[in-house]
Coordinates of C-alpha atoms and ligand atoms in Angstrom, one line a residue:
M4 CA 124.8 99.7 134.5
T5 CA 127.2 98.6 131.9
D6 CA 128.9 101.3 129.6
N7 CA 127.9 99.6 126.3
M8 CA 124.3 99.7 127.2
H9 CA 122.0 101.7 125.0
Q10 CA 120.2 104.4 127.1
Y11 CA 116.7 105.7 126.3
D12 CA 114.0 107.7 127.9
A13 CA 111.5 105.0 126.9
I14 CA 111.5 101.6 125.4
I15 CA 108.4 100.5 123.5
I16 CA 107.7 96.8 122.9
G17 CA 105.5 96.2 119.9
S18 CA 104.8 98.2 116.7
G19 CA 101.1 97.6 116.1
F20 CA 98.5 100.4 116.5
G21 CA 99.4 101.0 120.1
G22 CA 103.2 100.8 119.8
L23 CA 103.4 103.0 116.7
Y24 CA 101.2 105.8 118.1
S25 CA 103.3 105.6 121.2
L26 CA 106.6 106.1 119.4
H27 CA 105.2 109.0 117.4
H28 CA 103.8 110.7 120.5
M29 CA 106.7 110.1 122.8
R30 CA 109.3 110.9 120.3
D31 CA 107.8 113.7 118.2
L32 CA 105.4 115.4 120.6
M33 CA 107.4 114.9 123.9
G34 CA 110.8 115.0 122.4
L35 CA 111.9 111.8 124.2
N36 CA 114.6 109.5 123.2
V37 CA 112.6 106.3 122.3
R38 CA 113.5 102.9 120.8
A39 CA 110.9 100.3 119.8
F40 CA 111.4 96.5 119.4
D41 CA 109.2 94.2 117.5
S42 CA 109.5 90.4 116.8
A43 CA 107.9 90.9 113.4
G44 CA 109.7 91.8 110.1
G45 CA 107.6 95.0 109.8
V46 CA 105.1 97.2 111.4
G47 CA 101.5 96.2 112.0
G48 CA 101.5 93.9 115.0
T49 CA 98.5 91.7 115.0
W50 CA 97.9 93.0 111.4
W51 CA 101.4 91.8 110.4
Y52 CA 100.8 88.3 111.7
N53 CA 97.0 87.6 110.9
R54 CA 97.1 87.4 107.2
Y55 CA 94.9 84.5 106.7
P56 CA 92.4 84.6 103.8
G57 CA 89.4 86.6 104.6
A58 CA 90.9 88.4 107.4
R59 CA 89.1 91.7 108.1
V60 CA 88.4 94.0 111.0
D61 CA 85.6 92.2 112.9
A62 CA 83.5 95.5 113.5
P63 CA 82.0 98.2 111.3
S64 CA 85.4 99.7 110.5
S65 CA 86.3 102.1 107.8
P66 CA 87.2 104.8 108.4
F67 CA 86.9 104.5 112.2
Y68 CA 89.3 101.7 112.7
A69 CA 92.1 104.2 112.4
Y70 CA 93.9 106.9 114.1
T71 CA 91.9 109.9 114.8
F72 CA 94.3 112.5 116.0
S73 CA 95.4 113.9 112.6
N74 CA 92.9 115.4 110.1
D75 CA 95.7 115.4 107.5
L76 CA 96.0 111.6 107.9
V77 CA 92.3 111.2 107.6
N78 CA 92.1 113.3 104.5
E79 CA 94.9 111.6 102.7
W80 CA 94.1 107.8 103.2
E81 CA 91.5 106.2 100.9
W82 CA 89.6 103.5 102.6
T83 CA 87.7 101.5 100.0
E84 CA 85.4 99.1 101.9
T85 CA 83.0 99.3 105.0
Q86 CA 84.6 96.5 106.6
T87 CA 88.5 96.9 106.3
S88 CA 90.6 94.1 105.0
Q89 CA 93.8 92.8 106.7
A90 CA 95.8 94.1 103.6
S91 CA 94.2 97.6 103.9
V92 CA 94.9 97.9 107.6
L93 CA 98.5 96.9 107.1
A94 CA 98.9 99.3 104.2
Y95 CA 97.6 102.1 106.3
L96 CA 99.9 101.2 109.3
E97 CA 102.9 101.1 106.8
H98 CA 101.8 104.5 105.5
F99 CA 101.6 105.8 109.0
A100 CA 105.1 104.6 109.9
D101 CA 106.6 106.2 106.6
R102 CA 104.7 109.5 107.1
F103 CA 106.1 109.9 110.7
D104 CA 109.5 108.3 109.9
L105 CA 108.9 105.7 112.6
C106 CA 110.9 102.7 111.3
K107 CA 114.3 104.3 112.0
D108 CA 113.6 103.9 115.6
I109 CA 112.2 100.4 115.5
E110 CA 114.3 97.2 115.7
F111 CA 112.4 94.5 113.8
E112 CA 112.8 90.7 114.0
T113 CA 114.1 91.4 117.5
W114 CA 112.5 89.6 120.6
V115 CA 112.8 91.3 124.0
T116 CA 113.9 88.2 126.0
D117 CA 114.1 89.9 129.4
A118 CA 112.9 93.0 131.1
T119 CA 113.9 93.8 134.7
Y120 CA 113.4 96.8 136.8
D121 CA 116.4 98.2 138.6
E122 CA 115.1 99.7 141.7
T123 CA 118.4 101.8 142.5
A124 CA 118.5 103.2 138.9
Q125 CA 114.7 103.5 138.7
R126 CA 114.9 102.2 135.2
W127 CA 114.1 99.1 133.1
T128 CA 116.8 97.0 131.5
I129 CA 115.9 94.8 128.7
E130 CA 117.7 92.1 126.7
T131 CA 117.1 91.0 123.2
D132 CA 117.6 87.8 121.3
K133 CA 120.2 89.7 119.3
G134 CA 122.4 90.0 122.4
E135 CA 121.6 93.6 122.9
T136 CA 120.9 95.2 126.3
A137 CA 119.2 98.7 126.7
S138 CA 117.8 100.7 129.6
A139 CA 115.2 103.2 129.8
Q140 CA 113.1 105.0 132.7
F141 CA 109.9 103.9 131.1
L142 CA 108.8 100.6 129.6
I143 CA 105.7 100.8 127.3
C144 CA 104.3 97.3 126.7
A145 CA 102.2 97.5 123.5
V146 CA 102.6 93.7 123.1
G147 CA 99.2 93.0 121.6
A148 CA 96.0 91.5 123.1
L149 CA 95.7 88.8 120.4
F150 CA 99.4 87.6 119.9
V151 CA 100.2 84.4 121.6
A152 CA 98.8 81.5 119.6
N153 CA 96.6 78.9 121.2
M154 CA 97.9 75.6 119.8
P155 CA 95.6 72.6 120.4
D156 CA 97.4 69.7 122.0
Y157 CA 95.4 66.6 120.4
P158 CA 97.2 63.2 120.9
G159 CA 99.4 62.8 117.7
I160 CA 98.7 66.2 116.1
D161 CA 102.5 66.6 115.5
D162 CA 102.2 63.4 113.3
F163 CA 100.2 65.3 110.8
A164 CA 102.7 65.6 107.8
G165 CA 100.8 68.0 105.7
E166 CA 101.0 71.8 105.5
C167 CA 99.8 73.2 108.9
Y168 CA 99.1 77.0 109.7
H169 CA 97.7 78.8 112.5
T170 CA 95.7 81.8 111.4
G171 CA 97.7 84.1 113.7
R172 CA 101.0 83.0 112.2
W173 CA 99.9 82.9 108.6
P174 CA 102.9 82.6 106.0
H175 CA 103.9 85.7 104.0
E176 CA 104.3 83.6 101.0
P177 CA 101.0 82.7 99.0
V178 CA 99.3 79.6 100.2
S179 CA 97.5 77.6 97.6
F180 CA 94.5 75.5 98.6
A181 CA 93.8 74.4 95.0
G182 CA 93.1 70.8 94.8
K183 CA 93.6 70.1 98.5
R184 CA 91.4 68.7 101.3
V185 CA 91.7 71.3 103.9
G186 CA 90.7 70.8 107.7
V187 CA 89.9 73.9 109.5
M188 CA 89.9 73.7 113.2
G189 CA 88.2 76.5 115.1
T190 CA 85.1 78.8 114.4
G191 CA 85.9 82.0 116.0
S192 CA 86.2 85.2 113.9
S193 CA 89.3 83.8 112.2
G194 CA 87.9 80.5 111.1
I195 CA 84.5 82.0 110.2
Q196 CA 86.2 84.7 108.0
A197 CA 88.6 82.1 106.4
I198 CA 86.2 79.2 105.7
P199 CA 84.3 80.8 102.7
E200 CA 87.5 82.0 101.2
I201 CA 89.3 78.6 101.5
A202 CA 86.3 76.9 100.1
K203 CA 86.5 79.0 96.8
Q204 CA 89.7 77.1 95.9
A205 CA 90.0 73.9 98.0
E206 CA 88.9 70.6 96.8
H207 CA 87.2 70.1 100.1
V208 CA 87.0 71.8 103.5
T209 CA 86.1 70.0 106.7
V210 CA 85.4 72.2 109.5
F211 CA 86.0 71.0 113.0
Q212 CA 83.8 72.8 115.3
R213 CA 83.9 72.8 119.1
T214 CA 81.5 75.6 119.8
P215 CA 78.7 76.7 117.3
Q216 CA 78.7 80.5 117.0
Y217 CA 76.2 83.3 116.4
S218 CA 77.6 85.1 113.4
L219 CA 76.1 88.2 111.8
P220 CA 76.2 89.2 108.2
A221 CA 78.9 91.8 107.7
R222 CA 77.4 93.1 104.6
N223 CA 80.7 94.5 103.4
R224 CA 80.5 96.8 100.5
P225 CA 82.6 99.5 98.7
L226 CA 82.7 102.8 100.4
S227 CA 81.4 105.5 98.0
E228 CA 83.5 108.7 97.3
E229 CA 80.5 110.7 98.8
E230 CA 80.5 108.6 101.9
L231 CA 84.4 109.3 102.3
T232 CA 84.0 113.0 101.6
G233 CA 81.2 113.1 104.3
Y234 CA 83.4 111.6 106.8
R235 CA 86.3 113.8 106.1
E236 CA 84.1 116.8 106.3
D237 CA 82.6 115.9 109.6
W238 CA 85.7 114.4 111.2
D239 CA 86.0 116.6 114.1
D240 CA 82.4 115.8 115.2
L241 CA 82.9 112.1 114.4
R242 CA 86.0 112.1 116.5
E243 CA 84.2 113.6 119.4
S244 CA 81.3 111.0 119.0
M245 CA 83.8 108.3 118.9
R246 CA 85.2 109.4 122.2
R247 CA 81.8 109.8 123.8
R248 CA 80.2 106.6 122.4
G249 CA 82.5 103.6 123.3
G250 CA 84.9 104.1 120.3
W251 CA 82.4 104.2 117.4
P252 CA 80.6 107.3 116.3
F253 CA 77.2 105.5 115.8
K254 CA 74.3 106.6 117.9
T255 CA 73.3 103.5 119.5
I256 CA 69.4 103.2 119.8
R257 CA 68.2 102.9 123.4
R258 CA 65.0 100.8 123.3
R259 CA 63.3 99.0 126.1
A260 CA 61.9 95.6 125.2
S261 CA 58.9 95.9 127.4
D262 CA 57.7 98.9 125.3
H263 CA 57.2 96.5 122.4
T264 CA 55.2 93.4 121.6
P265 CA 57.1 90.1 120.6
E266 CA 55.9 90.8 117.1
E267 CA 57.3 94.3 117.0
R268 CA 60.6 93.2 118.5
H269 CA 60.9 90.5 115.8
A270 CA 60.4 93.1 113.2
I271 CA 63.2 95.1 114.8
Y272 CA 65.5 92.1 114.7
E273 CA 64.7 91.5 111.0
T274 CA 65.6 95.2 110.1
L275 CA 68.8 95.0 111.9
W276 CA 69.8 91.7 110.5
E277 CA 69.0 93.2 107.0
E278 CA 71.3 96.1 107.9
G279 CA 74.0 93.8 108.8
G280 CA 77.2 94.4 110.7
I281 CA 77.0 94.9 114.4
H282 CA 73.7 96.4 114.6
L283 CA 71.7 93.5 115.9
A284 CA 74.2 93.3 118.8
I285 CA 74.2 96.9 119.7
N286 CA 70.9 98.5 118.4
S287 CA 68.3 95.8 119.3
F288 CA 67.5 96.5 123.0
S289 CA 69.7 97.9 125.7
A290 CA 69.2 94.9 128.1
V291 CA 70.3 92.2 125.6
L292 CA 73.4 91.4 127.5
M293 CA 71.9 91.4 130.9
D294 CA 68.3 90.0 130.7
K295 CA 68.3 86.2 130.0
D296 CA 64.8 86.1 128.5
L297 CA 65.5 88.8 126.1
N298 CA 68.8 87.3 125.3
N299 CA 67.3 84.0 124.5
E300 CA 64.7 85.6 122.2
V301 CA 67.6 87.2 120.1
S302 CA 69.6 84.1 120.3
E303 CA 66.5 82.2 118.9
F304 CA 66.1 84.9 116.1
V305 CA 69.8 84.2 114.9
R306 CA 69.3 80.4 115.2
G307 CA 66.1 80.8 113.0
K308 CA 68.3 82.7 110.5
I309 CA 70.9 79.8 110.5
R310 CA 68.0 77.3 109.8
E311 CA 66.8 79.4 107.0
I312 CA 70.3 79.8 105.3
V313 CA 71.7 76.2 105.8
K314 CA 69.8 73.9 103.6
D315 CA 70.9 70.5 105.1
P316 CA 68.9 70.2 108.4
E317 CA 71.4 68.0 110.1
T318 CA 74.3 70.6 109.3
A319 CA 72.0 73.3 110.6
R320 CA 71.4 71.5 113.8
K321 CA 75.1 71.2 114.5
L322 CA 75.5 74.8 113.8
M323 CA 73.0 75.9 116.5
P324 CA 74.7 78.1 119.1
D325 CA 73.5 77.6 122.7
Y326 CA 75.3 80.3 124.7
Y327 CA 74.0 83.7 125.3
F328 CA 74.1 85.7 122.2
G329 CA 76.9 88.4 122.4
T330 CA 78.8 87.0 125.2
K331 CA 81.6 85.7 123.1
R332 CA 83.4 88.0 120.7
Q333 CA 80.6 89.0 118.1
I334 CA 81.6 87.7 114.7
L335 CA 80.7 89.3 111.4
D336 CA 80.9 87.1 108.3
N337 CA 80.9 87.3 104.5
G338 CA 79.0 84.1 103.6
Y339 CA 79.9 81.8 106.4
Y340 CA 76.7 79.9 107.0
E341 CA 76.0 80.0 103.1
A342 CA 79.4 78.1 102.6
Y343 CA 77.8 75.0 104.1
N344 CA 75.4 74.7 101.1
L345 CA 78.5 74.1 98.9
D346 CA 79.3 70.5 97.9
N347 CA 82.9 70.9 99.1
V348 CA 82.2 72.0 102.7
S349 CA 81.4 69.7 105.5
L350 CA 81.1 70.1 109.2
V351 CA 82.3 67.7 112.2
D352 CA 80.7 68.5 115.4
L353 CA 83.6 67.9 118.0
R354 CA 81.1 67.9 120.8
E355 CA 79.2 64.8 119.4
D356 CA 82.2 63.4 117.5
P357 CA 85.5 64.1 119.4
I358 CA 88.9 64.0 117.9
Q359 CA 90.8 60.8 118.9
S360 CA 94.2 61.1 117.1
F361 CA 95.9 62.3 114.0
S362 CA 97.8 60.3 111.3
S363 CA 100.2 61.8 108.8
T364 CA 97.3 62.2 106.3
S365 CA 94.2 62.6 108.4
V366 CA 92.2 63.4 111.6
R367 CA 90.6 60.4 113.4
T368 CA 87.4 61.3 115.3
E369 CA 85.2 58.9 117.3
Q370 CA 83.0 58.3 114.4
G371 CA 85.4 58.3 111.3
E372 CA 88.5 59.4 109.6
Q373 CA 88.8 62.7 107.6
P374 CA 91.6 62.6 105.1
I375 CA 93.3 66.1 104.8
D376 CA 96.3 67.6 103.1
M377 CA 96.3 70.8 105.0
L378 CA 95.3 71.8 108.6
V379 CA 94.3 75.3 109.3
L380 CA 94.4 76.0 113.1
A381 CA 92.0 78.9 113.7
T382 CA 92.2 78.1 117.4
G383 CA 92.7 81.7 118.7
F384 CA 95.0 83.2 121.3
D385 CA 95.9 83.2 125.0
A386 CA 94.2 86.6 124.6
V387 CA 94.9 89.9 126.5
T388 CA 97.2 88.5 129.2
G389 CA 99.3 86.0 127.1
S390 CA 101.8 88.4 125.5
M391 CA 102.5 90.2 128.9
L392 CA 103.1 86.8 130.4
N393 CA 105.2 85.8 127.5
L394 CA 107.4 88.9 128.3
N395 CA 107.4 88.2 131.9
P396 CA 108.9 91.4 133.1
K397 CA 110.5 91.4 136.6
G398 CA 109.5 94.2 138.9
R399 CA 110.4 95.3 142.4
G400 CA 112.2 92.6 144.5
G401 CA 112.7 90.5 141.4
L402 CA 109.0 89.5 141.4
S403 CA 108.0 88.2 138.0
L404 CA 104.7 88.9 136.3
K405 CA 104.0 85.2 136.1
Q406 CA 104.3 85.2 139.9
K407 CA 102.3 88.2 140.3
W408 CA 99.5 87.0 137.9
E409 CA 99.5 83.4 139.0
N410 CA 95.9 83.5 140.4
R411 CA 94.6 86.8 139.1
F412 CA 95.3 89.4 136.5
D413 CA 95.6 92.5 138.8
T414 CA 96.3 95.8 137.2
Y415 CA 95.4 99.3 138.1
L416 CA 93.3 101.1 135.4
G417 CA 94.4 98.3 133.0
T418 CA 97.7 100.2 132.3
T419 CA 99.8 99.7 135.4
I420 CA 100.8 96.9 137.8
A421 CA 101.4 97.3 141.4
G422 CA 105.2 96.2 141.9
F423 CA 106.1 97.2 138.5
P424 CA 107.1 100.9 138.6
N425 CA 107.4 103.0 135.4
L426 CA 105.8 100.2 133.3
F427 CA 102.7 101.0 131.4
M428 CA 100.5 98.7 129.2
I429 CA 98.5 99.7 126.1
H430 CA 95.4 97.6 125.9
G431 CA 96.2 95.7 129.1
P432 CA 94.0 93.5 130.9
T433 CA 90.9 95.4 132.5
S434 CA 91.4 98.3 130.0
P435 CA 88.6 98.4 127.4
G436 CA 91.1 97.0 124.9
V437 CA 89.5 94.5 122.7
L438 CA 86.0 95.9 123.4
Y439 CA 86.9 99.4 122.2
T440 CA 88.2 100.8 118.8
M441 CA 91.7 99.8 119.4
P442 CA 93.6 102.5 117.5
L443 CA 91.6 105.3 119.4
G444 CA 92.0 103.3 122.6
G445 CA 95.8 103.3 122.1
E446 CA 95.9 107.1 121.3
R447 CA 93.9 107.8 124.4
T448 CA 95.9 105.6 126.7
M449 CA 99.2 107.0 125.4
R450 CA 98.0 110.5 126.0
W451 CA 97.4 109.6 129.6
I452 CA 100.7 108.0 130.0
A453 CA 102.3 111.2 128.5
D454 CA 100.5 113.1 131.1
C455 CA 101.9 110.8 133.8
I456 CA 105.4 111.3 132.5
H457 CA 105.0 114.9 132.2
H458 CA 103.9 115.0 136.0
L459 CA 107.0 112.9 136.9
K460 CA 109.3 115.3 134.9
E461 CA 107.7 118.4 136.4
Q462 CA 107.9 117.2 140.0
N463 CA 111.5 115.8 139.5
L464 CA 110.2 112.3 140.4
G465 CA 112.0 109.1 139.5
A466 CA 109.2 106.4 139.7
I467 CA 105.5 106.0 139.8
E468 CA 103.9 102.7 140.9
A469 CA 100.2 101.7 141.5
T470 CA 99.4 100.7 145.1
D471 CA 98.0 97.3 145.9
L472 CA 94.9 98.9 147.5
A473 CA 94.1 100.9 144.3
A474 CA 94.6 97.7 142.2
E475 CA 92.3 95.7 144.4
K476 CA 89.6 98.4 144.3
W477 CA 90.0 98.5 140.4
G478 CA 89.7 94.8 140.1
R479 CA 86.5 94.7 142.0
E480 CA 85.0 97.5 139.9
I481 CA 85.9 95.6 136.7
D482 CA 84.2 92.4 138.3
D483 CA 81.1 94.2 139.4
M484 CA 80.6 95.7 136.0
A485 CA 80.9 92.4 134.3
N486 CA 78.7 90.6 136.9
Q487 CA 75.8 92.8 136.0
T488 CA 75.9 91.2 132.5
L489 CA 75.7 87.7 131.0
Y490 CA 79.5 87.7 130.0
P491 CA 80.7 85.6 133.0
L492 CA 78.3 82.8 132.2
T493 CA 80.0 81.9 128.9
D494 CA 83.2 80.2 128.4
S495 CA 85.0 82.8 126.2
W496 CA 88.4 84.2 125.8
Y497 CA 87.1 87.4 127.5
M498 CA 86.9 85.2 130.6
G499 CA 90.2 83.4 130.0
A500 CA 88.3 80.2 129.5
N501 CA 89.8 79.0 126.2
I502 CA 93.2 78.3 127.7
P503 CA 93.3 75.3 130.1
G504 CA 94.3 76.4 133.6
K505 CA 94.0 80.1 133.1
P506 CA 92.5 82.0 136.0
R507 CA 88.7 82.8 135.2
Q508 CA 88.3 86.6 135.2
F509 CA 86.5 89.0 132.9
L510 CA 89.5 90.8 131.2
A511 CA 88.0 93.9 129.8
H512 CA 86.5 97.2 131.1
L513 CA 82.9 97.3 129.6
R514 CA 82.4 101.1 129.4
G515 CA 85.0 102.5 127.3
S516 CA 84.1 106.2 127.4
Q517 CA 83.6 106.1 131.2
Y518 CA 87.0 104.3 131.4
F519 CA 88.8 107.2 129.8
D520 CA 86.9 109.8 132.0
Q521 CA 88.2 107.7 134.9
L522 CA 91.8 107.9 133.6
N523 CA 91.5 111.7 133.3
A524 CA 89.9 112.0 136.8
V525 CA 92.7 110.0 138.3
A526 CA 95.3 112.4 136.6
E527 CA 93.4 115.4 137.8
A528 CA 93.4 114.1 141.3
G529 CA 97.2 114.1 141.2
F530 CA 97.5 110.5 140.1
E531 CA 95.3 109.0 142.7
G532 CA 96.0 105.4 143.5
F533 CA 99.8 105.8 142.8
V534 CA 102.9 106.3 144.9
F535 CA 105.9 108.3 143.7
E536 CA 109.5 108.1 144.3
A537 CA 111.8 111.2 144.3
R538 CA 114.4 111.0 141.5
R539 CA 117.5 109.4 142.9
K540 CA 120.8 111.1 142.3
G541 CA 122.2 109.8 139.1
A542 CA 119.0 108.1 138.0
Ligands
NA7_623 P1 88.7 82.6 118.9 O1 87.7 83.6 118.9 O2 89.4 82.3 120.3 O3 88.3 81.3 118.3 C1 89.0 80.1 118.4 C2 88.2 78.9 117.9 O4 89.0 77.7 118.0 C3 86.9 78.8 118.7 O5 86.0 78.3 117.8 C4 87.4 77.6 119.6 O6 86.3 77.0 120.2 C5 88.3 76.9 118.8 N1 89.1 76.0 119.5 C6 90.2 76.4 120.4 N2 90.9 75.3 120.9 C7 90.3 74.3 120.3 C8 90.7 73.0 120.2 N3 91.6 72.5 121.1 N4 90.0 72.1 119.5 C9 88.9 72.7 118.7 N5 88.6 73.9 118.6 C10 89.3 74.7 119.3 O7 90.0 83.0 117.9 P2 90.0 83.9 116.6 O8 91.4 83.8 116.1 O9 89.0 83.3 115.8 O10 89.5 85.3 117.0 C11 90.2 86.1 118.0 C12 90.1 87.5 117.7 O11 91.0 87.7 116.7 C13 88.8 87.9 117.1 O12 87.8 88.2 117.9 C14 89.2 89.0 116.2 O13 89.2 90.2 116.8 C15 90.5 88.7 115.8 P3 85.6 77.4 121.6 O14 84.7 78.5 121.2 O15 86.7 77.9 122.4 O16 85.0 76.2 122.1

């Protein structure tokens, strides 16, 4: 260890929801000496980067897409809409960072370029692009599940000479669409949120669609003072419900399809569609993600809605989704299908009319040429695993994560990796991560990590490491859970299928509340599935 190396108890990478809470918890509640690093120019993580027009939480959000641990924080923050906008989420995180004076311990605009475990010292050493080296006993990777942009590699795409922006790397300066012909590639949450907003200004929007989607009406609306007061008064109960119910406090209605006639089921779908938000996905029938026939019925209901909304039958035909409803990330929109009724929005179905090349001013498809001034790439991310692989930490024996995860993303509990002692992930692969309320998930994961660190300190231990056996068993459990559902039948980023060559594997734990019970049970059993090393002299 060199003398000029900064020494910490813990290093955190990332200052989004998970990283900020970790910094607060470890520094202020545990009294540890902690340093955080972030490539961004400010706090917010995904919410710092994803500032494209229309960006909102793709869930029934306010006030539940927020930290839950502090009633003071709940009482002092004014959420204004039911579906929180990117600007509001970012303002909230900035407020959180100010309130707990976090920024003084975060190095912004700093990439961690290397992270290596020193087996003798039982510590992690990191290097940054600023030439700094630092060492800590614990490395907390809060690197974000949706961070590494997926860039399409069509022939000649670099020849396009107009403005080109990926939604996940949106400029901080205002982007004007006025008078411009804008091509939007991608119809996931980002594209579907952005298209109606861009259409308000642009001369023309051409959407390049690879897979048609089921999008549900978000029905975003202002939150009333009464609602906000009610949430605050009931916060302790709501927080408890969130913990028990997969991250959201809403009571999901458990209905059996066979108890209802097809007509009654249709009436239920209609009501849930009118309610908007995620209700059709979570409150229709319990088996919708398991039973193909039932799923087909709901899928057909949504296809019917698209046919009703979109006036041009040919455009409606191209928009018909054909995968199992709910098995890709559920999208909530504010006027997506309606946008196709505008004269300045048109759709290219890339399955029927694939892209052949780009020129400096156009996209050439098999059947024609679309002149564009701007290209918006809403093409998603190397989700859940990409940012860990980007960091590529080197564990025991110099084994890199890229080597470890070459064929399969093995973790234990979604937070640790065999061969990588003292490294913890927030929202890692096979944790509930993207299927749970991420702020609450971050809090709960950090609390478990804190218990683990207490255990090490109490027992005078130097390192904790998951066993291969525990990781294998965990991986089978995650696969078994997913295989009981229709998720694995769809090419989605949950399955890693959006990135060519990525191992196909379901990347999330499907039962969030059960997951946190499992974490607690592991801790109570003396951290079952882990091995420990005594603290070495001088370590
Ligand atoms: P998504 O959900 O991964 O969507 C990306 C979209 O881009 C999707 O429609 C993809 O089609 C499409 N795509 C990806 N690559 C290409 C290429 N090469 N050509 C054409 N179209 C392509 O990312 P989002 O950013 O929308 O959402 C990610 C999450 O961020 C979201 O769930 C929110 O939580 C926030 P595909 O369906 O793969 O055929």
